[in-house]
Amino acid sequence: MKITVLNGSPRKNGNTQIMVEALKEGAEKNQQEVTILNVANKNIKGCLGCKYCYSHGGTCVQKDDMVHILDELKNTDMVVFASPIYWFDITAQLKTVIDRLYACGSTGFHFHKTALLLDAGADHVFDAAITQYKAMTSYLKWEDMGIIKVPNMLEKGSMKVCPQLEEVRKFGESLK
């Protein structure tokens, strides 16, 4: 299975990146192919809602880095959305990518399995991100493979010593 991780964290080598690398390590133990796309450092503009994509086979009128992400998603079996929680939700960078997935609405998605990895500096801040994810998976009939949330990641690198990191690694191992 080919897994594509959309990492929405703008922080290099931060807690979300550590979590994503653990998922990759676990999945690769079972011969899964994992590609990590750090979307926060890409030049991706917000969806214009112009519906150009609907009359042009899913091609967006905007020519930015989203073209590469959409190309990658054409060849994947599963997408993992990964993000720290910023102001009670996923990062704006990941949300922009999700909004731009609208271009696939006319052609359909090549993947049907998804998962969600979240971390935050506090507890009880995950509801909005999880609600959005569940609504999206339900509407698009994607199979939710799992949601992992890791609270209390107060410092950069806290994830390295977090017991839940092993849960993320084992989750990666379970993906088939």
Coordinates of N, CA, C and O in Angstrom, one line a residue:
M1 N 0.9 -1.2 0.0 CA 0.0 0.0 0.0 C 0.9 1.2 0.0 O 1.9 1.3 0.7
K2 N 0.5 2.2 -0.7 CA 1.2 3.5 -0.8 C 0.4 4.5 0.1 O -0.7 4.7 -0.1
I3 N 1.2 5.1 1.1 CA 0.6 6.0 2.0 C 1.2 7.4 1.8 O 2.5 7.5 1.7
T4 N 0.4 8.4 1.7 CA 0.9 9.8 1.6 C 0.5 10.5 2.9 O -0.7 10.5 3.2
V5 N 1.5 11.1 3.5 CA 1.2 11.9 4.7 C 1.3 13.4 4.4 O 2.3 13.8 3.8
L6 N 0.2 14.1 4.7 CA 0.2 15.5 4.5 C 0.4 16.2 5.8 O -0.4 16.2 6.7
N7 N 1.7 16.6 6.0 CA 2.1 17.2 7.3 C 1.9 18.7 7.2 O 2.5 19.4 6.5
G8 N 0.9 19.2 8.1 CA 0.6 20.6 8.0 C 1.4 21.5 9.0 O 1.1 22.7 9.1
S9 N 2.4 20.9 9.7 CA 3.1 21.7 10.6 C 4.1 22.6 9.9 O 5.0 22.1 9.2
P10 N 4.2 23.9 10.3 CA 5.2 24.8 9.7 C 6.5 24.7 10.5 O 7.5 25.2 10.0
R11 N 6.5 24.0 11.6 CA 7.7 23.9 12.4 C 8.6 22.7 12.0 O 8.2 21.5 12.1
K12 N 9.8 23.0 11.5 CA 10.7 21.9 11.1 C 11.1 21.1 12.3 O 11.5 21.7 13.3
N13 N 11.2 19.8 12.2 CA 11.6 18.9 13.2 C 10.9 19.1 14.5 O 11.4 18.8 15.6
G14 N 9.6 19.5 14.4 CA 8.8 19.6 15.6 C 8.1 18.3 16.0 O 8.4 17.3 15.4
N15 N 7.2 18.5 16.9 CA 6.4 17.3 17.4 C 5.6 16.6 16.3 O 5.6 15.3 16.3
T16 N 5.0 17.3 15.4 CA 4.2 16.6 14.4 C 5.2 15.9 13.5 O 4.9 14.7 13.1
Q17 N 6.3 16.4 13.1 CA 7.3 15.8 12.3 C 7.8 14.5 12.9 O 7.9 13.4 12.3
I18 N 8.0 14.5 14.2 CA 8.5 13.4 15.0 C 7.4 12.3 14.9 O 7.7 11.1 14.7
M19 N 6.2 12.7 15.1 CA 5.0 11.7 15.1 C 4.9 11.1 13.7 O 4.7 9.9 13.5
V20 N 5.0 11.9 12.6 CA 4.9 11.4 11.2 C 6.0 10.4 10.9 O 5.8 9.4 10.3
E21 N 7.2 10.7 11.4 CA 8.4 9.8 11.1 C 8.2 8.5 11.8 O 8.5 7.5 11.3
A22 N 7.6 8.5 13.0 CA 7.3 7.3 13.7 C 6.2 6.4 13.0 O 6.4 5.2 12.9
L23 N 5.2 7.1 12.4 CA 4.2 6.4 11.6 C 4.9 5.8 10.4 O 4.7 4.6 10.1
K24 N 5.8 6.5 9.8 CA 6.5 6.0 8.6 C 7.3 4.8 8.9 O 7.3 3.8 8.2
E25 N 8.1 4.9 10.0 CA 8.9 3.8 10.5 C 8.1 2.5 10.7 O 8.5 1.4 10.3
G26 N 6.9 2.7 11.4 CA 6.1 1.5 11.6 C 5.5 0.9 10.3 O 5.5 -0.3 10.2
A27 N 5.0 1.8 9.5 CA 4.4 1.3 8.2 C 5.5 0.6 7.3 O 5.2 -0.4 6.7
E28 N 6.7 1.1 7.3 CA 7.7 0.5 6.5 C 8.2 -0.8 7.0 O 8.7 -1.6 6.2
K29 N 7.9 -1.1 8.2 CA 8.2 -2.5 8.7 C 7.4 -3.5 8.0 O 7.8 -4.7 7.9
N30 N 6.2 -3.1 7.6 CA 5.3 -4.1 6.8 C 5.4 -3.8 5.3 O 4.4 -4.0 4.6
Q31 N 6.5 -3.3 4.8 CA 6.7 -3.0 3.4 C 5.7 -2.0 2.8 O 5.5 -2.1 1.6
Q32 N 5.1 -1.2 3.6 CA 4.3 -0.1 3.0 C 5.2 1.0 2.5 O 6.2 1.3 3.2
E33 N 4.8 1.6 1.5 CA 5.6 2.8 0.9 C 5.0 4.1 1.5 O 3.8 4.3 1.4
V34 N 5.8 4.9 2.1 CA 5.3 6.1 2.8 C 6.0 7.3 2.2 O 7.2 7.4 2.2
T35 N 5.2 8.3 1.8 CA 5.7 9.6 1.3 C 5.2 10.7 2.2 O 4.0 10.7 2.5
I36 N 6.1 11.5 2.7 CA 5.7 12.6 3.6 C 5.8 13.9 2.8 O 6.9 14.2 2.3
L37 N 4.7 14.6 2.7 CA 4.7 15.9 2.1 C 4.5 17.0 3.2 O 3.5 17.0 3.8
N38 N 5.5 17.8 3.3 CA 5.5 18.9 4.3 C 4.8 20.1 3.6 O 5.5 20.9 2.9
V39 N 3.5 20.2 3.7 CA 2.7 21.1 2.9 C 2.9 22.6 3.4 O 2.6 23.5 2.7
A40 N 3.3 22.8 4.6 CA 3.4 24.1 5.2 C 4.4 25.0 4.5 O 4.3 26.2 4.5
N41 N 5.5 24.4 3.9 CA 6.5 25.2 3.3 C 6.3 25.2 1.7 O 7.1 25.7 1.0
K42 N 5.1 24.8 1.3 CA 4.7 24.9 -0.1 C 4.0 26.2 -0.4 O 3.4 26.8 0.4
N43 N 4.1 26.6 -1.7 CA 3.3 27.8 -2.1 C 2.0 27.3 -2.6 O 1.8 26.9 -3.8
I44 N 1.0 27.4 -1.7 CA -0.4 26.9 -2.1 C -1.4 28.0 -1.7 O -1.4 28.4 -0.5
K45 N -2.1 28.4 -2.6 CA -3.1 29.5 -2.4 C -4.4 28.9 -2.1 O -4.7 27.7 -2.4
G46 N -5.3 29.6 -1.5 CA -6.6 29.2 -1.1 C -7.5 28.9 -2.4 O -7.3 29.5 -3.4
C47 N -8.5 28.0 -2.2 CA -9.4 27.7 -3.3 C -10.2 29.0 -3.7 O -10.6 29.7 -2.8
L48 N -10.4 29.2 -5.0 CA -11.1 30.4 -5.4 C -12.6 30.1 -5.6 O -13.4 31.0 -5.8
G49 N -13.0 28.9 -5.5 CA -14.4 28.5 -5.7 C -14.9 28.8 -7.1 O -16.1 29.0 -7.3
C50 N -14.0 28.9 -8.1 CA -14.4 29.3 -9.4 C -15.0 28.1 -10.2 O -15.6 28.3 -11.3
K51 N -14.7 26.9 -9.8 CA -15.2 25.7 -10.4 C -14.5 25.4 -11.8 O -15.0 24.6 -12.6
Y52 N -13.4 26.1 -12.1 CA -12.6 25.8 -13.3 C -12.3 24.3 -13.3 O -12.4 23.6 -14.4
C53 N -12.0 23.7 -12.2 CA -11.6 22.3 -12.1 C -12.7 21.4 -12.5 O -12.5 20.3 -13.1
Y54 N -14.0 21.8 -12.3 CA -15.1 21.0 -12.7 C -15.3 20.9 -14.2 O -15.8 19.9 -14.7
S55 N -14.8 21.9 -14.9 CA -15.0 21.9 -16.4 C -13.6 21.5 -17.1 O -13.6 21.5 -18.3
H56 N -12.6 21.2 -16.3 CA -11.3 20.9 -16.9 C -10.7 19.7 -16.2 O -9.5 19.6 -16.0
G57 N -11.5 18.6 -16.0 CA -11.0 17.3 -15.5 C -10.2 17.4 -14.2 O -9.3 16.6 -14.1
G58 N -10.6 18.2 -13.3 CA -9.9 18.3 -12.0 C -8.7 19.2 -12.0 O -8.0 19.2 -11.0
T59 N -8.4 19.8 -13.1 CA -7.2 20.7 -13.1 C -7.6 22.1 -12.6 O -8.6 22.7 -13.0
C60 N -6.8 22.5 -11.6 CA -7.1 23.8 -11.0 C -6.6 25.0 -11.9 O -5.5 24.8 -12.5
V61 N -7.3 26.1 -11.8 CA -6.8 27.3 -12.6 C -5.5 27.9 -12.0 O -4.8 28.5 -12.7
Q62 N -5.3 27.6 -10.7 CA -4.1 28.2 -10.1 C -2.9 27.2 -10.3 O -3.0 26.0 -10.1
K63 N -1.8 27.8 -10.7 CA -0.6 27.0 -11.0 C 0.4 27.2 -9.8 O 1.2 28.1 -9.9
D64 N 0.2 26.5 -8.8 CA 1.1 26.6 -7.6 C 1.5 25.2 -7.2 O 1.3 24.2 -8.0
D65 N 2.1 25.0 -6.0 CA 2.6 23.7 -5.6 C 1.5 22.7 -5.3 O 1.8 21.5 -5.2
M66 N 0.3 23.1 -5.3 CA -0.8 22.1 -5.2 C -0.8 21.1 -6.3 O -1.2 19.9 -6.2
V67 N -0.3 21.5 -7.5 CA -0.3 20.6 -8.6 C 0.5 19.3 -8.3 O 0.1 18.2 -8.6
H68 N 1.6 19.5 -7.6 CA 2.5 18.4 -7.2 C 1.8 17.5 -6.1 O 1.9 16.3 -6.2
I69 N 1.1 18.1 -5.2 CA 0.3 17.3 -4.2 C -0.8 16.5 -4.9 O -0.9 15.3 -4.6
L70 N -1.5 17.1 -5.8 CA -2.6 16.4 -6.4 C -2.0 15.3 -7.3 O -2.6 14.2 -7.3
D71 N -0.9 15.5 -7.9 CA -0.2 14.4 -8.7 C 0.2 13.2 -7.8 O 0.0 12.1 -8.1
E72 N 0.7 13.6 -6.6 CA 1.1 12.5 -5.6 C -0.1 11.7 -5.2 O -0.1 10.5 -5.0
L73 N -1.2 12.4 -4.9 CA -2.4 11.8 -4.4 C -3.1 10.9 -5.5 O -3.9 10.0 -5.1
K74 N -2.8 11.1 -6.7 CA -3.3 10.2 -7.8 C -2.7 8.8 -7.7 O -3.3 7.9 -8.3
N75 N -1.6 8.7 -7.0 CA -0.9 7.4 -7.0 C -0.9 6.8 -5.5 O 0.0 6.1 -5.2
T76 N -1.8 7.2 -4.7 CA -1.7 6.8 -3.3 C -3.0 6.0 -2.9 O -4.0 6.2 -3.5
D77 N -2.8 5.1 -2.0 CA -4.0 4.3 -1.5 C -4.6 4.9 -0.2 O -5.7 4.6 0.1
M78 N -3.7 5.7 0.5 CA -4.2 6.2 1.8 C -3.5 7.5 2.1 O -2.4 7.7 1.7
V79 N -4.3 8.4 2.7 CA -3.8 9.8 3.0 C -3.9 9.9 4.5 O -5.0 9.6 5.1
V80 N -2.8 10.3 5.1 CA -2.8 10.7 6.6 C -2.7 12.2 6.7 O -1.7 12.8 6.2
F81 N -3.6 12.8 7.4 CA -3.6 14.2 7.6 C -2.9 14.4 9.0 O -3.4 13.8 10.0
A82 N -1.9 15.1 9.1 CA -1.1 15.3 10.3 C -1.0 16.8 10.6 O -0.6 17.6 9.7
S83 N -1.3 17.2 11.8 CA -1.2 18.6 12.2 C -1.1 18.9 13.7 O -1.7 18.1 14.4
P84 N -0.4 19.9 14.0 CA -0.5 20.4 15.4 C -1.8 21.2 15.5 O -2.4 21.6 14.4
I85 N -2.3 21.3 16.6 CA -3.5 22.2 16.8 C -3.1 23.6 17.0 O -2.3 23.9 18.0
Y86 N -3.6 24.5 16.2 CA -3.3 25.9 16.3 C -4.7 26.6 16.5 O -5.5 26.5 15.6
W87 N -4.9 27.2 17.6 CA -6.2 27.9 17.8 C -7.4 27.0 17.6 O -8.3 27.2 16.9
F88 N -7.3 25.8 18.3 CA -8.4 24.8 18.3 C -8.7 24.1 17.0 O -9.7 23.5 16.9
D89 N -7.8 24.1 16.0 CA -8.0 23.4 14.8 C -6.7 23.1 14.1 O -5.6 23.4 14.6
I90 N -6.8 22.4 13.0 CA -5.6 22.1 12.2 C -5.0 23.4 11.7 O -5.6 24.4 11.7
T91 N -3.7 23.3 11.3 CA -3.1 24.6 10.8 C -3.8 25.1 9.5 O -4.4 24.3 8.8
A92 N -3.6 26.4 9.3 CA -4.2 27.0 8.1 C -3.5 26.4 6.8 O -4.2 26.2 5.8
Q93 N -2.3 26.0 6.9 CA -1.6 25.4 5.8 C -2.2 24.1 5.4 O -2.4 23.9 4.2
L94 N -2.5 23.2 6.3 CA -3.2 22.0 6.0 C -4.6 22.2 5.5 O -5.1 21.6 4.6
K95 N -5.3 23.1 6.2 CA -6.7 23.4 5.8 C -6.7 23.9 4.3 O -7.7 23.6 3.6
T96 N -5.8 24.7 3.9 CA -5.7 25.2 2.6 C -5.6 24.0 1.6 O -6.3 24.0 0.5
V97 N -4.7 23.1 1.9 CA -4.6 21.9 1.1 C -5.9 21.1 1.0 O -6.4 20.7 -0.1
I98 N -6.6 20.9 2.1 CA -7.9 20.2 2.2 C -8.9 21.0 1.3 O -9.6 20.4 0.5
D99 N -8.9 22.3 1.4 CA -9.9 23.1 0.6 C -9.6 22.9 -0.9 O -10.5 22.8 -1.7
R100 N -8.3 22.8 -1.2 CA -7.9 22.7 -2.6 C -8.2 21.2 -3.2 O -8.2 21.0 -4.4
L101 N -8.5 20.3 -2.3 CA -8.9 19.0 -2.7 C -10.3 19.0 -3.5 O -10.7 18.1 -4.1
Y102 N -10.9 20.2 -3.4 CA -12.1 20.4 -4.1 C -12.0 20.1 -5.6 O -12.9 19.6 -6.2
A103 N -10.8 20.3 -6.1 CA -10.5 20.0 -7.5 C -10.7 18.6 -7.9 O -11.0 18.3 -9.0
C104 N -10.7 17.7 -6.9 CA -10.9 16.3 -7.2 C -12.4 15.9 -7.1 O -12.7 14.8 -7.5
G105 N -13.2 16.9 -6.8 CA -14.6 16.6 -6.7 C -15.3 16.2 -8.0 O -16.2 15.4 -8.0
S106 N -14.8 16.7 -9.1 CA -15.4 16.3 -10.4 C -14.8 15.0 -10.9 O -15.5 14.3 -11.7
T107 N -13.7 14.6 -10.5 CA -13.1 13.3 -11.0 C -13.0 12.2 -10.0 O -12.8 11.1 -10.4
G108 N -13.2 12.5 -8.7 CA -13.2 11.5 -7.7 C -11.7 11.3 -7.1 O -10.8 11.9 -7.7
F109 N -11.6 10.6 -6.0 CA -10.4 10.4 -5.4 C -9.9 9.1 -5.7 O -10.6 8.1 -5.8
H110 N -8.6 8.9 -5.8 CA -7.9 7.6 -6.0 C -7.7 6.9 -4.8 O -7.5 5.7 -4.8
F111 N -7.7 7.6 -3.6 CA -7.6 6.9 -2.3 C -8.9 6.9 -1.6 O -9.8 7.7 -1.9
H112 N -9.0 5.9 -0.7 CA -10.3 5.8 0.0 C -10.1 5.5 1.5 O -11.0 5.4 2.3
K113 N -8.8 5.5 1.9 CA -8.5 5.3 3.3 C -7.8 6.5 3.8 O -7.0 7.1 3.1
T114 N -8.1 6.9 5.0 CA -7.5 8.1 5.6 C -7.3 7.9 7.1 O -7.8 7.0 7.7
A115 N -6.4 8.7 7.7 CA -6.2 8.7 9.1 C -5.9 10.2 9.5 O -5.5 11.0 8.7
L116 N -5.9 10.4 10.8 CA -5.7 11.7 11.3 C -4.7 11.6 12.5 O -4.9 10.9 13.5
L117 N -3.6 12.4 12.5 CA -2.6 12.5 13.6 C -2.6 14.0 14.1 O -2.4 14.9 13.3
L118 N -2.9 14.2 15.3 CA -2.9 15.5 15.9 C -2.1 15.6 17.2 O -2.0 14.6 18.0
D119 N -1.4 16.7 17.4 CA -0.8 17.0 18.6 C -1.0 18.4 19.0 O -1.3 19.2 18.2
A120 N -0.9 18.7 20.3 CA -1.2 20.0 20.8 C -0.5 20.2 22.1 O -0.1 19.3 22.8
G121 N -0.4 21.5 22.5 CA 0.2 21.9 23.7 C -0.7 21.7 24.9 O -0.3 21.9 26.1
A122 N -2.0 21.5 24.7 CA -3.0 21.4 25.7 C -3.8 20.1 25.5 O -3.7 19.5 24.5
D123 N -4.7 19.9 26.4 CA -5.7 18.8 26.3 C -7.0 19.4 26.0 O -7.2 20.6 26.1
H124 N -8.0 18.7 25.5 CA -9.3 19.2 25.2 C -9.4 20.3 24.2 O -10.2 21.2 24.2
V125 N -8.5 20.2 23.2 CA -8.5 21.2 22.1 C -8.7 20.6 20.7 O -8.5 21.2 19.7
F126 N -9.0 19.3 20.7 CA -9.0 18.5 19.4 C -10.4 18.5 18.7 O -10.5 18.0 17.6
D127 N -11.4 18.9 19.4 CA -12.8 18.7 18.9 C -13.0 19.2 17.5 O -13.6 18.5 16.7
A128 N -12.7 20.4 17.2 CA -12.9 21.0 15.9 C -12.3 20.3 14.8 O -12.9 20.0 13.8
A129 N -11.0 19.9 15.0 CA -10.2 19.2 14.0 C -10.8 17.8 13.7 O -11.0 17.4 12.6
I130 N -11.2 17.1 14.8 CA -11.8 15.8 14.6 C -13.2 15.9 14.0 O -13.5 15.0 13.1
T131 N -14.0 16.8 14.4 CA -15.3 17.0 13.8 C -15.2 17.3 12.3 O -15.9 16.7 11.5
Q132 N -14.3 18.1 11.9 CA -14.1 18.4 10.5 C -13.6 17.2 9.7 O -14.2 16.8 8.7
Y133 N -12.7 16.4 10.3 CA -12.2 15.2 9.7 C -13.3 14.2 9.5 O -13.5 13.6 8.4
K134 N -14.1 14.0 10.6 CA -15.2 13.0 10.5 C -16.2 13.4 9.5 O -16.8 12.5 8.8
A135 N -16.5 14.7 9.4 CA -17.5 15.1 8.4 C -17.0 14.9 7.0 O -17.7 14.4 6.1
M136 N -15.7 15.2 6.8 CA -15.1 15.0 5.5 C -15.1 13.5 5.1 O -15.4 13.2 4.0
T137 N -14.7 12.6 6.0 CA -14.6 11.2 5.7 C -16.0 10.6 5.4 O -16.2 9.8 4.5
S138 N -17.0 11.1 6.2 CA -18.3 10.6 6.0 C -18.9 11.1 4.7 O -19.4 10.2 3.9
Y139 N -18.7 12.3 4.4 CA -19.3 12.9 3.1 C -18.6 12.2 1.9 O -19.3 11.9 0.9
L140 N -17.3 12.0 2.0 CA -16.6 11.5 0.8 C -16.5 9.9 0.8 O -15.9 9.4 -0.1
K141 N -17.1 9.3 1.8 CA -17.1 7.9 2.0 C -15.7 7.3 2.0 O -15.4 6.2 1.5
W142 N -14.8 8.0 2.7 CA -13.4 7.5 3.0 C -13.5 6.6 4.2 O -14.2 6.9 5.1
E143 N -12.7 5.6 4.2 CA -12.6 4.7 5.3 C -11.6 5.3 6.3 O -10.4 5.5 6.0
D144 N -12.1 5.7 7.5 CA -11.2 6.2 8.6 C -10.5 5.1 9.2 O -11.1 4.2 9.8
M145 N -9.2 5.1 9.1 CA -8.3 4.0 9.6 C -7.9 4.3 11.1 O -7.4 3.4 11.7
G146 N -8.1 5.5 11.5 CA -7.8 5.9 12.9 C -7.5 7.3 13.1 O -7.1 8.0 12.2
I147 N -7.7 7.7 14.4 CA -7.4 9.1 14.8 C -6.5 8.9 16.0 O -6.8 8.2 17.0
I148 N -5.3 9.6 16.0 CA -4.5 9.6 17.2 C -4.3 11.1 17.6 O -3.9 11.9 16.7
K149 N -4.5 11.4 18.8 CA -4.3 12.7 19.3 C -3.3 12.6 20.5 O -3.5 11.8 21.4
V150 N -2.4 13.5 20.5 CA -1.3 13.6 21.6 C -1.4 15.0 22.2 O -0.9 15.9 21.6
P151 N -1.9 15.1 23.4 CA -1.9 16.4 24.1 C -0.6 16.6 24.9 O 0.2 15.8 25.0
N152 N -0.6 17.9 25.4 CA 0.5 18.3 26.3 C 1.9 18.3 25.7 O 2.8 18.0 26.5
M153 N 2.0 18.5 24.5 CA 3.3 18.7 23.8 C 3.7 20.1 23.9 O 3.6 20.9 23.0
L154 N 4.2 20.5 25.1 CA 4.5 21.9 25.4 C 5.7 22.5 24.8 O 5.8 23.6 24.4
E155 N 6.7 21.6 24.6 CA 8.0 22.1 24.0 C 8.3 21.4 22.7 O 7.9 20.2 22.6
K156 N 9.0 22.0 21.9 CA 9.5 21.4 20.6 C 10.4 20.2 21.0 O 11.3 20.3 21.9
G157 N 10.0 19.0 20.5 CA 10.8 17.8 20.8 C 10.2 17.0 21.9 O 10.6 15.9 22.2
S158 N 9.1 17.5 22.6 CA 8.5 16.7 23.7 C 8.0 15.3 23.2 O 8.0 14.4 24.0
M159 N 7.7 15.3 21.9 CA 7.1 14.0 21.4 C 8.2 12.9 21.5 O 7.8 11.7 21.6
K160 N 9.4 13.2 21.4 CA 10.5 12.2 21.5 C 10.4 11.3 22.7 O 10.8 10.1 22.6
V161 N 9.9 11.8 23.8 CA 9.9 11.1 25.0 C 8.4 10.8 25.5 O 8.2 10.4 26.6
C162 N 7.5 11.0 24.6 CA 6.1 10.8 24.9 C 5.7 9.3 24.7 O 6.0 8.7 23.6
P163 N 5.1 8.7 25.7 CA 4.7 7.3 25.5 C 3.8 7.0 24.3 O 3.8 5.9 23.8
Q164 N 3.0 8.0 23.9 CA 2.1 7.8 22.8 C 2.8 7.7 21.5 O 2.2 7.3 20.5
L165 N 4.1 8.0 21.4 CA 4.8 7.9 20.2 C 4.9 6.4 19.7 O 4.8 6.1 18.6
E166 N 5.0 5.5 20.7 CA 4.9 4.1 20.4 C 3.6 3.7 19.8 O 3.5 2.8 18.9
E167 N 2.5 4.3 20.3 CA 1.2 4.0 19.7 C 1.1 4.4 18.3 O 0.6 3.7 17.4
V168 N 1.7 5.6 17.9 CA 1.8 6.0 16.5 C 2.6 5.0 15.7 O 2.2 4.6 14.6
R169 N 3.7 4.6 16.2 CA 4.6 3.6 15.5 C 3.8 2.3 15.2 O 3.8 1.7 14.1
K170 N 3.1 1.8 16.3 CA 2.3 0.6 16.2 C 1.1 0.8 15.2 O 0.8 -0.2 14.5
F171 N 0.6 1.9 15.2 CA -0.5 2.2 14.3 C 0.0 2.1 12.8 O -0.6 1.5 12.0
G172 N 1.2 2.7 12.6 CA 1.8 2.6 11.3 C 2.0 1.1 10.9 O 1.8 0.7 9.7
E173 N 2.5 0.3 11.9 CA 2.7 -1.2 11.6 C 1.4 -1.9 11.2 O 1.4 -2.8 10.5
S174 N 0.2 -1.4 11.8 CA -1.0 -2.0 11.5 C -1.6 -1.7 10.2 O -2.6 -2.4 9.7
L175 N -1.1 -0.7 9.5 CA -1.7 -0.3 8.2 C -1.4 -1.3 7.1 O -0.2 -1.6 6.8
K176 N -2.5 -1.7 6.4 CA -2.3 -2.7 5.3 C -3.3 -2.4 4.3 O -4.4 -1.9 4.4

